[in-house]
PDB file of C-alpha atoms in Angstrom:
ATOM      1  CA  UNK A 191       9.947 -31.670 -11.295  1.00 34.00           C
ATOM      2  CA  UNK A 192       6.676 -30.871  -9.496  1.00 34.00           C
ATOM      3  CA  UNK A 193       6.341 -28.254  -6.838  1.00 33.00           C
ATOM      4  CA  UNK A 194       3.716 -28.965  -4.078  1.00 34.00           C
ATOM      5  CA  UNK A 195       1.906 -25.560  -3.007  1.00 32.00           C
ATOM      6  CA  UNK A 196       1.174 -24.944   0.580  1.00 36.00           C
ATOM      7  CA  UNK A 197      -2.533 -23.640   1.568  1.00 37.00           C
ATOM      8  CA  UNK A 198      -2.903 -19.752   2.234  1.00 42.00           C
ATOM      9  CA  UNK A 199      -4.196 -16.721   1.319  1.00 41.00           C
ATOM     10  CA  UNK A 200      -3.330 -12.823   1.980  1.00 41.00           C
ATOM     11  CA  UNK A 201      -6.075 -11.960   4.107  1.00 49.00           C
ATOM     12  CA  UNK A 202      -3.755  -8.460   4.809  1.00 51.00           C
ATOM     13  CA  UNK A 203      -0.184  -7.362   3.904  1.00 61.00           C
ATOM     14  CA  UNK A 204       1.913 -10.377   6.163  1.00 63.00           C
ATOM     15  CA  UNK A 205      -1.159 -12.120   7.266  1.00 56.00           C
ATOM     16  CA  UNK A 206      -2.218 -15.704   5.628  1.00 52.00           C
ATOM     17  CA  UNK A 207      -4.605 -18.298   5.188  1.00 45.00           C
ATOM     18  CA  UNK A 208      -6.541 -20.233   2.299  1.00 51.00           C
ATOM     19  CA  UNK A 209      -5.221 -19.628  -1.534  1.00 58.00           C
ATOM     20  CA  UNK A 210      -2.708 -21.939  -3.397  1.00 61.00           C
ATOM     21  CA  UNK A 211       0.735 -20.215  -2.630  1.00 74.00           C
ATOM     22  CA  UNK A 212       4.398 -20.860  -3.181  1.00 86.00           C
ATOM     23  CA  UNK A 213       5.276 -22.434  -0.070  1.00 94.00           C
ATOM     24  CA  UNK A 214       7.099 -20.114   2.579  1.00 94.00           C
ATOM     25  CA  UNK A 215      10.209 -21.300   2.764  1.00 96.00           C
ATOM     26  CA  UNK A 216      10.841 -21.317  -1.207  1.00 96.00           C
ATOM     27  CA  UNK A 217       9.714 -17.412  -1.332  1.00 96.00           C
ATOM     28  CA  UNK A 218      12.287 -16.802   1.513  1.00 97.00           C
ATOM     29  CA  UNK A 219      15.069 -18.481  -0.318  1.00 97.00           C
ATOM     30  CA  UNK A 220      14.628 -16.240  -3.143  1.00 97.00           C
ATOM     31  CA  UNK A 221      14.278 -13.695  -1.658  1.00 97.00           C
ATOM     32  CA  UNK A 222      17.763 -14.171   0.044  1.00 98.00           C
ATOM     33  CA  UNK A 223      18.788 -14.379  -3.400  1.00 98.00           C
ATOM     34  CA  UNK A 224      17.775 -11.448  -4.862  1.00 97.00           C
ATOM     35  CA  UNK A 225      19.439  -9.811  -1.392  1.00 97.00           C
ATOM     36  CA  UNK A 226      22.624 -10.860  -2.093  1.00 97.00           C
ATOM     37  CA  UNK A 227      22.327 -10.180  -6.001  1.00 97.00           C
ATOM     38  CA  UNK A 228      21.355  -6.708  -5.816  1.00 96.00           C
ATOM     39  CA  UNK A 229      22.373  -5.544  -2.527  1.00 95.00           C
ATOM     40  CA  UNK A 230      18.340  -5.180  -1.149  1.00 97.00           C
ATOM     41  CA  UNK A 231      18.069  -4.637   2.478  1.00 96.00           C
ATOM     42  CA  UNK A 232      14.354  -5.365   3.398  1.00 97.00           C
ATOM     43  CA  UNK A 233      12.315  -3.102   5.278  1.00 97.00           C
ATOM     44  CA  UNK A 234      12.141  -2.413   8.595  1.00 96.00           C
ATOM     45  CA  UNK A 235       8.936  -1.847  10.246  1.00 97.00           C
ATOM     46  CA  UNK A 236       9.751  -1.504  13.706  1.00 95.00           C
ATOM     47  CA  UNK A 237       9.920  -3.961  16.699  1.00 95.00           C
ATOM     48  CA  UNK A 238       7.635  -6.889  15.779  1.00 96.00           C
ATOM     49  CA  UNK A 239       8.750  -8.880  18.454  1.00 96.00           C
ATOM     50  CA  UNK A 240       7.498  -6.552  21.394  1.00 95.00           C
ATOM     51  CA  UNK A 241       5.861  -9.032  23.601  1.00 96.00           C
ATOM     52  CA  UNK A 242       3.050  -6.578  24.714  1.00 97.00           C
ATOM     53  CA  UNK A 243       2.038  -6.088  21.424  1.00 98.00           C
ATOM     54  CA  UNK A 244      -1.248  -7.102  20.916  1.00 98.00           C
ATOM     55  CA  UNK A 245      -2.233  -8.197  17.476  1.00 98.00           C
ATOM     56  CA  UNK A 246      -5.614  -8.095  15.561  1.00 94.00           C
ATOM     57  CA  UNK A 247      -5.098 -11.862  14.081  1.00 89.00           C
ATOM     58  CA  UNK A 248      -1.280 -12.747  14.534  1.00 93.00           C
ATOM     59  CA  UNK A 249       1.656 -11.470  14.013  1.00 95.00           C
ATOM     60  CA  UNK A 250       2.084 -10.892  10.701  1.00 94.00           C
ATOM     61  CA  UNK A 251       5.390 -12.847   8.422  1.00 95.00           C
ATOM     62  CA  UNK A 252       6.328 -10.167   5.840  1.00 95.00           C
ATOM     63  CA  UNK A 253       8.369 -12.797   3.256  1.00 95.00           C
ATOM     64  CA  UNK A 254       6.112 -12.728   0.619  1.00 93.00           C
ATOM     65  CA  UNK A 255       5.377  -8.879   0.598  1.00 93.00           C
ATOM     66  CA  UNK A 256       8.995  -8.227   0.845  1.00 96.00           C
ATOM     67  CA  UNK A 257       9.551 -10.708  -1.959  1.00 96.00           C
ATOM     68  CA  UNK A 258       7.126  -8.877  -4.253  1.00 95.00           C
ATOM     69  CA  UNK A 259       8.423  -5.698  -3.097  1.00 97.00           C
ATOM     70  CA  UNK A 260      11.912  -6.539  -4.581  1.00 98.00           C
ATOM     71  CA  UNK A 261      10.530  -8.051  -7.606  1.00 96.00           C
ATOM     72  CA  UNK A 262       8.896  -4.557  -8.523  1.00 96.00           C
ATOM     73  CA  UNK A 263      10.312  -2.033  -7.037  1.00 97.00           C
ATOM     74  CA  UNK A 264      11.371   0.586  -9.645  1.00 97.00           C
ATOM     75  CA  UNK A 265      13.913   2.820  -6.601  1.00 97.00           C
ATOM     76  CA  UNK A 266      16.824   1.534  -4.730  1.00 96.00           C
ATOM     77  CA  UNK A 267      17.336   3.852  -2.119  1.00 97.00           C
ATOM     78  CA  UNK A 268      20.353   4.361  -0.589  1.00 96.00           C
ATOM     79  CA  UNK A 269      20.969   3.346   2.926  1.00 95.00           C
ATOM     80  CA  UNK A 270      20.562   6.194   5.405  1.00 96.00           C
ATOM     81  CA  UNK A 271      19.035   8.656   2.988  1.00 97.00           C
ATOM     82  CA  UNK A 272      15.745  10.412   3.738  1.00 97.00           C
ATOM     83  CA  UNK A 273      14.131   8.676   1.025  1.00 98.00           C
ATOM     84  CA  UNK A 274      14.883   5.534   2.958  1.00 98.00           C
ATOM     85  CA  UNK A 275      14.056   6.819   6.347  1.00 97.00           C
ATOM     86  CA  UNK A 276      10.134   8.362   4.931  1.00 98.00           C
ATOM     87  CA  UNK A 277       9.484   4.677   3.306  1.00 98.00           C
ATOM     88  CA  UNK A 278      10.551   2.566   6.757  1.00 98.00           C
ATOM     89  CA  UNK A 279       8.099   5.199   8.734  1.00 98.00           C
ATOM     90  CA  UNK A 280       5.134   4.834   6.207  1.00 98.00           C
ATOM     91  CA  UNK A 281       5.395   0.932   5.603  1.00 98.00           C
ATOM     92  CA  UNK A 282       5.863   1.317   9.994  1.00 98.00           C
ATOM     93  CA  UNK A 283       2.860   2.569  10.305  1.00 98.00           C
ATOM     94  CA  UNK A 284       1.131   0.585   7.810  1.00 97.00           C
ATOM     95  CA  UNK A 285       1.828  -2.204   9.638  1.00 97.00           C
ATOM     96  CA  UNK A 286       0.879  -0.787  12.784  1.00 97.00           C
ATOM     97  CA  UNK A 287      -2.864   0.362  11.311  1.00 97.00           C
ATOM     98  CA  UNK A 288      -3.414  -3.040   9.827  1.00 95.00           C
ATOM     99  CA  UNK A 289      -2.128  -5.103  12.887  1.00 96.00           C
ATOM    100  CA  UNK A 290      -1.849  -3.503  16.327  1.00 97.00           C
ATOM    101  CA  UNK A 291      -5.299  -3.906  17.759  1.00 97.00           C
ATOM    102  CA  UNK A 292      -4.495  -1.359  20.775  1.00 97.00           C
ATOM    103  CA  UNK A 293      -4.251   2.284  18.856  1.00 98.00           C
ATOM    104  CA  UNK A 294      -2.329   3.376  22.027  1.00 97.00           C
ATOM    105  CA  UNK A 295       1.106   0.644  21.023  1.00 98.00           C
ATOM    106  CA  UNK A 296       1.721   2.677  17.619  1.00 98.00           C
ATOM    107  CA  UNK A 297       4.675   4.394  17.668  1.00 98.00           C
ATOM    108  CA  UNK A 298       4.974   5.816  14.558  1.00 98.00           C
ATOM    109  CA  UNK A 299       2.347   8.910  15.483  1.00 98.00           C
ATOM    110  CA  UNK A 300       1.608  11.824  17.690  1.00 98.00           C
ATOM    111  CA  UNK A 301      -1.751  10.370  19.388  1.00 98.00           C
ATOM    112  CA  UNK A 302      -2.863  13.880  20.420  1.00 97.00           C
ATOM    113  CA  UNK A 303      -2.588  15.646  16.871  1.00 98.00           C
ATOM    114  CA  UNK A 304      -2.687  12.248  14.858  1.00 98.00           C
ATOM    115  CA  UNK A 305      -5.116  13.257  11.887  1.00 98.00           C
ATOM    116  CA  UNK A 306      -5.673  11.796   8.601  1.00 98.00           C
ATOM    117  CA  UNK A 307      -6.565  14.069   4.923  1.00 98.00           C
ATOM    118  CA  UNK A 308      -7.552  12.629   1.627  1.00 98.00           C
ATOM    119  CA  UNK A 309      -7.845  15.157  -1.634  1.00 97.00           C
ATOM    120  CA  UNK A 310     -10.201  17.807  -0.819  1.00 93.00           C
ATOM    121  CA  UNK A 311     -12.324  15.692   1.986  1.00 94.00           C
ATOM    122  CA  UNK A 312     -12.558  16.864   5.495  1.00 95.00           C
ATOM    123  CA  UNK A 313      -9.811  15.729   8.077  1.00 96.00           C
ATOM    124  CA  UNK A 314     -10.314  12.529   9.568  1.00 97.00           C
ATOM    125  CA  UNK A 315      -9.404  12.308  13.324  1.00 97.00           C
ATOM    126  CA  UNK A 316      -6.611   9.853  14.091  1.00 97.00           C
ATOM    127  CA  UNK A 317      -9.123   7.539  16.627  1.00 97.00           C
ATOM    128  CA  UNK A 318     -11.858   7.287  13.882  1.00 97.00           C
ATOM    129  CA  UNK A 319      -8.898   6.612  11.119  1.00 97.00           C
ATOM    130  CA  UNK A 320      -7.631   4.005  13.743  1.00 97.00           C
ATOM    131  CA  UNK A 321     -11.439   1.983  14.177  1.00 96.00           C
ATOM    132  CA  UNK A 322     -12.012   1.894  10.644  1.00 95.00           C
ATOM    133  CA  UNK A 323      -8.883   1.250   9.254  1.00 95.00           C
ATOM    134  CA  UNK A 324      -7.029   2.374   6.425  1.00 95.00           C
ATOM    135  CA  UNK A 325      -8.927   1.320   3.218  1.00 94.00           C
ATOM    136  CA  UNK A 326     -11.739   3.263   5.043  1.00 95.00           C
ATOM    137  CA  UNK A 327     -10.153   6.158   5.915  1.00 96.00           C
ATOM    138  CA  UNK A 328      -8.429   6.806   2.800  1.00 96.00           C
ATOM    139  CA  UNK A 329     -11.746   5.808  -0.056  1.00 96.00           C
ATOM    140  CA  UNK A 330     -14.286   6.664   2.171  1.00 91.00           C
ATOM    141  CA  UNK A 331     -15.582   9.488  -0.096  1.00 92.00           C
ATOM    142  CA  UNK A 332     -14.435   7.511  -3.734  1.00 95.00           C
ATOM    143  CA  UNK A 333     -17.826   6.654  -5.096  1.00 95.00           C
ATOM    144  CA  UNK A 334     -16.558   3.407  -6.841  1.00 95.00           C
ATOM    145  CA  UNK A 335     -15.876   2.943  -3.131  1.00 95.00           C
ATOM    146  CA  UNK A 336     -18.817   3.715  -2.075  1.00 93.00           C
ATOM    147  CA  UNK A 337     -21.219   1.809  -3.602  1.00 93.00           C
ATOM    148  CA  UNK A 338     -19.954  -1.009  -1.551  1.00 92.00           C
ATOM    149  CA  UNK A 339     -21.785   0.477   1.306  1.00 92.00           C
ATOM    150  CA  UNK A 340     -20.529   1.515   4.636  1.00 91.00           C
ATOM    151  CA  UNK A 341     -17.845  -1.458   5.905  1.00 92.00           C
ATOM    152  CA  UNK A 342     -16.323  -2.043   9.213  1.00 93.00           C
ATOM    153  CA  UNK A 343     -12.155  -2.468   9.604  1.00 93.00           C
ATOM    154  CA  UNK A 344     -12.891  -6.282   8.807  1.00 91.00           C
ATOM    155  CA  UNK A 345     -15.123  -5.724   5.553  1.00 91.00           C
ATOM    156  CA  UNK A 346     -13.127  -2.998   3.805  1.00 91.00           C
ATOM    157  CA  UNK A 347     -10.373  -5.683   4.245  1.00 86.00           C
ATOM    158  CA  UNK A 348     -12.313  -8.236   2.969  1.00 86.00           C
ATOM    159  CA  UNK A 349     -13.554  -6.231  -0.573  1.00 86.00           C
ATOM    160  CA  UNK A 350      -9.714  -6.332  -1.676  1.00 85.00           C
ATOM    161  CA  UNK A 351      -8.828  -9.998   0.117  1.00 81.00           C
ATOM    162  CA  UNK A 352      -7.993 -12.313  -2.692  1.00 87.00           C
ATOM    163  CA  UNK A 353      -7.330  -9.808  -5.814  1.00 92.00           C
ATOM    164  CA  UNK A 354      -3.303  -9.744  -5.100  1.00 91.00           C
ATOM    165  CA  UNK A 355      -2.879 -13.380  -3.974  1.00 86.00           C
ATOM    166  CA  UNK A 356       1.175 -11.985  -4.677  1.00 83.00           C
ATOM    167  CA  UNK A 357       0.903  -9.113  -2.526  1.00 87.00           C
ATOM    168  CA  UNK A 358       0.336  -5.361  -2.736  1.00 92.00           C
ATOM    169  CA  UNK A 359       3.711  -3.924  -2.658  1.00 96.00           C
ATOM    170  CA  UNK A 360       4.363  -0.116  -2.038  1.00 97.00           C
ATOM    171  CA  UNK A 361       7.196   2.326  -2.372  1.00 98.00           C
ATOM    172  CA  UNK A 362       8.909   5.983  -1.940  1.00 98.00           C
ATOM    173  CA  UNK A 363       9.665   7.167  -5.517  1.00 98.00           C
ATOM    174  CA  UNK A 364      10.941  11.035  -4.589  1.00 98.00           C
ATOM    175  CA  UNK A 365      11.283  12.716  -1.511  1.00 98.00           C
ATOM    176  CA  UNK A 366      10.635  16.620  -2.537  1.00 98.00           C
ATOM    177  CA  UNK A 367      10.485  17.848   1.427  1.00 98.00           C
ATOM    178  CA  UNK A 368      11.895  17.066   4.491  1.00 97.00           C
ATOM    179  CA  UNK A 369      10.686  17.712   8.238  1.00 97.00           C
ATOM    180  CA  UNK A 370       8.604  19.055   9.226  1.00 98.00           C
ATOM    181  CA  UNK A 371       6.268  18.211   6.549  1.00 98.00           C
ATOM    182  CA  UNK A 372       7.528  15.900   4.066  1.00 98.00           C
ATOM    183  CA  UNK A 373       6.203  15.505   0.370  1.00 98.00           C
ATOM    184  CA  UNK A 374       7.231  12.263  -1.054  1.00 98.00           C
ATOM    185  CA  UNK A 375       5.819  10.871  -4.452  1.00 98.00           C
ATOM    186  CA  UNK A 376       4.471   7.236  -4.309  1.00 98.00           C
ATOM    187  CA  UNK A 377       3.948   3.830  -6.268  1.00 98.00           C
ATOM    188  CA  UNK A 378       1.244   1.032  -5.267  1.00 97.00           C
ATOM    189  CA  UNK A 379       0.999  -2.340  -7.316  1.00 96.00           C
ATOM    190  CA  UNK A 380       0.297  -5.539  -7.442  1.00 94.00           C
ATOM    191  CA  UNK A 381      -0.509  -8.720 -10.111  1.00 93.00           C
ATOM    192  CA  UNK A 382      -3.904  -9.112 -10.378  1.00 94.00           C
ATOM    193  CA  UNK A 383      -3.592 -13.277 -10.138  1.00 91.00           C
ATOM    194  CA  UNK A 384      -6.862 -13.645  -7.734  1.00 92.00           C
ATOM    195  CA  UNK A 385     -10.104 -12.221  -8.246  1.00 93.00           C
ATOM    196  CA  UNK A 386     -11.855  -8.632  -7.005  1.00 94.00           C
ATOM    197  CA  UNK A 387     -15.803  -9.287  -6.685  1.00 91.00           C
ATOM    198  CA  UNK A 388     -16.542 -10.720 -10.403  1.00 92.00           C
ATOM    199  CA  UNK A 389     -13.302  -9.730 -12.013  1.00 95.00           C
ATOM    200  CA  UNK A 390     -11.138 -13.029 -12.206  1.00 95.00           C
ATOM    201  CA  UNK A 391      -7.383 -11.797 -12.951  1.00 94.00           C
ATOM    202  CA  UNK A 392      -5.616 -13.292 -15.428  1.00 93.00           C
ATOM    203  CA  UNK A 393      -1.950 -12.156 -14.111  1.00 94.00           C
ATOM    204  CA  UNK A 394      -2.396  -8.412 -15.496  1.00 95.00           C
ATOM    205  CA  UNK A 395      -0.396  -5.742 -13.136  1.00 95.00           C
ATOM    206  CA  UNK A 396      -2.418  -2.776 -11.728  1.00 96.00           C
ATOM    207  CA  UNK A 397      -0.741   0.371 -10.543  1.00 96.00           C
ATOM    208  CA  UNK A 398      -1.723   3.348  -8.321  1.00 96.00           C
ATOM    209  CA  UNK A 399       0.127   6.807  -8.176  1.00 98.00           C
ATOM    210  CA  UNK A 400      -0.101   9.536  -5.543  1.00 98.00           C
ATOM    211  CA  UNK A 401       1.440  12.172  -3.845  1.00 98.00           C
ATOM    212  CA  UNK A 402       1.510  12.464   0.441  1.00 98.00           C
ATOM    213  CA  UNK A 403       2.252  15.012   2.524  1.00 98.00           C
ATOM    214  CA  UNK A 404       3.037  14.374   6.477  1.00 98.00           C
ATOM    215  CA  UNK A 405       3.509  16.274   8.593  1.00 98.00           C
ATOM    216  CA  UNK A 406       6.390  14.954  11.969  1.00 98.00           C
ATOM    217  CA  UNK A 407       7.008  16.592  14.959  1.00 98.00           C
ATOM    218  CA  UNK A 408      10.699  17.144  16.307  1.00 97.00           C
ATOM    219  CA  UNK A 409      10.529  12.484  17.326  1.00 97.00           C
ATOM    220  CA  UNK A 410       9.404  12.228  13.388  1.00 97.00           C
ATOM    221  CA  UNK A 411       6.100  11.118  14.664  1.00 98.00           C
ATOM    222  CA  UNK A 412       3.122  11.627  12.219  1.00 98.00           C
ATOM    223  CA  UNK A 413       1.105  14.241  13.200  1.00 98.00           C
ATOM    224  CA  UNK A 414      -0.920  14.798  10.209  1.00 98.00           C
ATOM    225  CA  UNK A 415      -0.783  12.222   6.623  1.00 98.00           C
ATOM    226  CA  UNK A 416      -1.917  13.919   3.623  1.00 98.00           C
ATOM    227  CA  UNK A 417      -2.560  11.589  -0.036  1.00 98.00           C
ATOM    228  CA  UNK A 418      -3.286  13.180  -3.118  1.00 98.00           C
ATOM    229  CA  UNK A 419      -4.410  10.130  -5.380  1.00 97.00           C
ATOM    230  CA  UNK A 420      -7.206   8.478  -7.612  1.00 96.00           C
ATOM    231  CA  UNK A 421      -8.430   6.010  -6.155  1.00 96.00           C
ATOM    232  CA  UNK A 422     -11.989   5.620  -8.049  1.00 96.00           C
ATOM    233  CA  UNK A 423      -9.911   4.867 -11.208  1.00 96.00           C
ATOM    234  CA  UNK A 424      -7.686   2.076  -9.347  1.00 96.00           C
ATOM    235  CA  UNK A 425     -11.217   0.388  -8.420  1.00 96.00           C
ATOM    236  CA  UNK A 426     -12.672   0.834 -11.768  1.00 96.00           C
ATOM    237  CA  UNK A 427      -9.580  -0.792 -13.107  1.00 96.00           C
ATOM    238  CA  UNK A 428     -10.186  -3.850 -10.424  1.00 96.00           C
ATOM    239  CA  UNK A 429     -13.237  -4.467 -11.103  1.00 96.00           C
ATOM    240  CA  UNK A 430     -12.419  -4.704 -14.794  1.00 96.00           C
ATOM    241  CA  UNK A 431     -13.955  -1.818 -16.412  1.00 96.00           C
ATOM    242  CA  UNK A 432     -11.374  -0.204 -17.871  1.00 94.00           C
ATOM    243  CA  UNK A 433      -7.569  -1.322 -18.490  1.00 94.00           C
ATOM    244  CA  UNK A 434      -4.998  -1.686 -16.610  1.00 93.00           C
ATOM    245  CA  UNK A 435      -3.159   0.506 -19.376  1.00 91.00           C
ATOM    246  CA  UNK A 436      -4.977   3.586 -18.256  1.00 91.00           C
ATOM    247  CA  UNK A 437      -2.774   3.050 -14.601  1.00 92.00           C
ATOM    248  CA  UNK A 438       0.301   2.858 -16.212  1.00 90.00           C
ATOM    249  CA  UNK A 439       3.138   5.293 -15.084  1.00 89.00           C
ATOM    250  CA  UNK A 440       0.979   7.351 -13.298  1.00 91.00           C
ATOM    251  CA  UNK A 441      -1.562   8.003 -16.118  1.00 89.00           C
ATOM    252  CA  UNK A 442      -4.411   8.745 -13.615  1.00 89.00           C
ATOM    253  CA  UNK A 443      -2.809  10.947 -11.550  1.00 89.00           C
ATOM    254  CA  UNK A 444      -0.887  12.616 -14.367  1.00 88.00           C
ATOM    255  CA  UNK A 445      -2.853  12.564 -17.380  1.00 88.00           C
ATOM    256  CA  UNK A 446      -1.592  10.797 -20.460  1.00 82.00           C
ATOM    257  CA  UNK A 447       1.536  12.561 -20.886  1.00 83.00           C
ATOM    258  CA  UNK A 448       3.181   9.669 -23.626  1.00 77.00           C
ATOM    259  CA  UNK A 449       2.682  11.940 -26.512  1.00 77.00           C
ATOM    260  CA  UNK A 450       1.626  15.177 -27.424  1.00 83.00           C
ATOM    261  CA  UNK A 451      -2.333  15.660 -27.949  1.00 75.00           C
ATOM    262  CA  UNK A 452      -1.503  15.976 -31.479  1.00 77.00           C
ATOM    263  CA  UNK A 453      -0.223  12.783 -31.708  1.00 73.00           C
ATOM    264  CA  UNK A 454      -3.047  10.777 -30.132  1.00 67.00           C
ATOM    265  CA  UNK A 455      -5.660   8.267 -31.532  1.00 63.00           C
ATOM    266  CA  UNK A 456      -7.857  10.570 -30.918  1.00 56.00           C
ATOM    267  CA  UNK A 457      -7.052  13.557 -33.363  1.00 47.00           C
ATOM    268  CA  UNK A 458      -8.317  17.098 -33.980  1.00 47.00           C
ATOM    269  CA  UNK A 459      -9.737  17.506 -37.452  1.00 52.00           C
ATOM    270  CA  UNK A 460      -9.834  20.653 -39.440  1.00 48.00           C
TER     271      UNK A 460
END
């Protein structure tokens, strides 16, 4: 049997245009499938259908990132619980950085005290988070990052566009705090099937770790988004310079924890 691909590319999570894909409708089939074998309920991320939202290039079809998103996930979160409720708000407001072209139609944050922390770096306020987008905000200070220069909301989106032709799936692993300031553990990946700068994938899965800390008001609006994380690892992994291995179950944020130092390839001799 031969399957005919439809043209399109991820240019951001939900947005497409130009790559060899699975066509649409097959991905959505599945992914009804895997619904009804496992019980998944897919994400919500608000009221896409608002008709004064405006949006930076379309609305954005979230079928193949929910599809990838099931295929990966490692939690199944009950309906209801607070683990459920923090991953809706973050993937809510991910949606609403990366898409809603007016800053004043997000919903999921307190404009006045909206503010944005990576590691150590200075706060960044929520207007300058907002006009350079996300990547930015968050990497800004990463030196693998760097090096790339200073890029506007478009570029920073076009550095990753085309390494996860699949998608770049996120999820909630462990809620440790509720409101007012919630700490929540955290799993990013995605299949490595395109290519980042001069690194051509070859269907190898890169993962990122981190911890976040956000801070809600009495309407759970985000007032303040912490993330602990390494990102300069992540990129060093994209752009093929060291393995994906050294990602794996959280070993950059953790330390390789597999086996006691004893025990390593690297021993101590006496």
């Amino acid at each position: 049997m031969c399957v005919v691909y439809s043209a399109c590319i991820i240019k951001m999570s939900g947005v497409e245009s130009g790559i060899m894909l699975e066509p649409l409708e097959t991905v959505r089939y599945k992914l009804e499938n895997l619904k009804v074998k496992f019980g998944f309920c897919e994400p919500s991320r608000g009221d896409l259908d608002r008709p004064e939202i405006k949006w930076r290039g379309g609305k954005p079809d979230y079928t193949r990132a929910n599809y990838q998103y099931f295929k990966g996930k490692t939690q199944n979160h009950a309906a209801g619980s607070l683990e459920e409720l923090v991953e809706n708000l973050v993937k809510t407001w991910e949606t609403q950085a990366s898409h809603f072209k007016e800053f004043s139609q997000w919903t999921t944050i307190d404009h006045s005290n909206y503010k944005v922390k990576v590691n150590d770096e200075e706060e960044t306020d929520g207007t300058v988070a907002y006009e350079i987008g996300n990547y930015n905000a968050l990497m800004q200070n990463c030196p693998a990052y760097k090096k790339y220069g200073e890029l506007s909301f478009e570029e920073s989106h076009d550095l990753f566009r085309g390494a996860f032709t699949s998608g770049f799936p996120w999820e909630v692993l462990r809620v440790l705090s509720g409101p007012p300031y919630v700490i929540f553990t955290w799993r990013h990946w995605g299949i490595l099937d395109g290519k980042f700068q001069d690194n051509v994938g070859h269907g190898e899965q890169l993962e990122m770790y981190g911890v976040c800390r956000v801070t809600v008001n009495q309407e759970l609006k985000i007032q303040k988004i912490e993330v602990y994380y390494d990102p300069e690892t992540f990129i060093k992994a994209l752009e093929g310079k060291i393995k994906p291995s050294e990602l794996k179950a959280g070993k950059a944020l953790l330390g390789d924890v597999e086996c006691p130092h004893v025990g390593k390839e690297v021993k101590l001799r006496v």
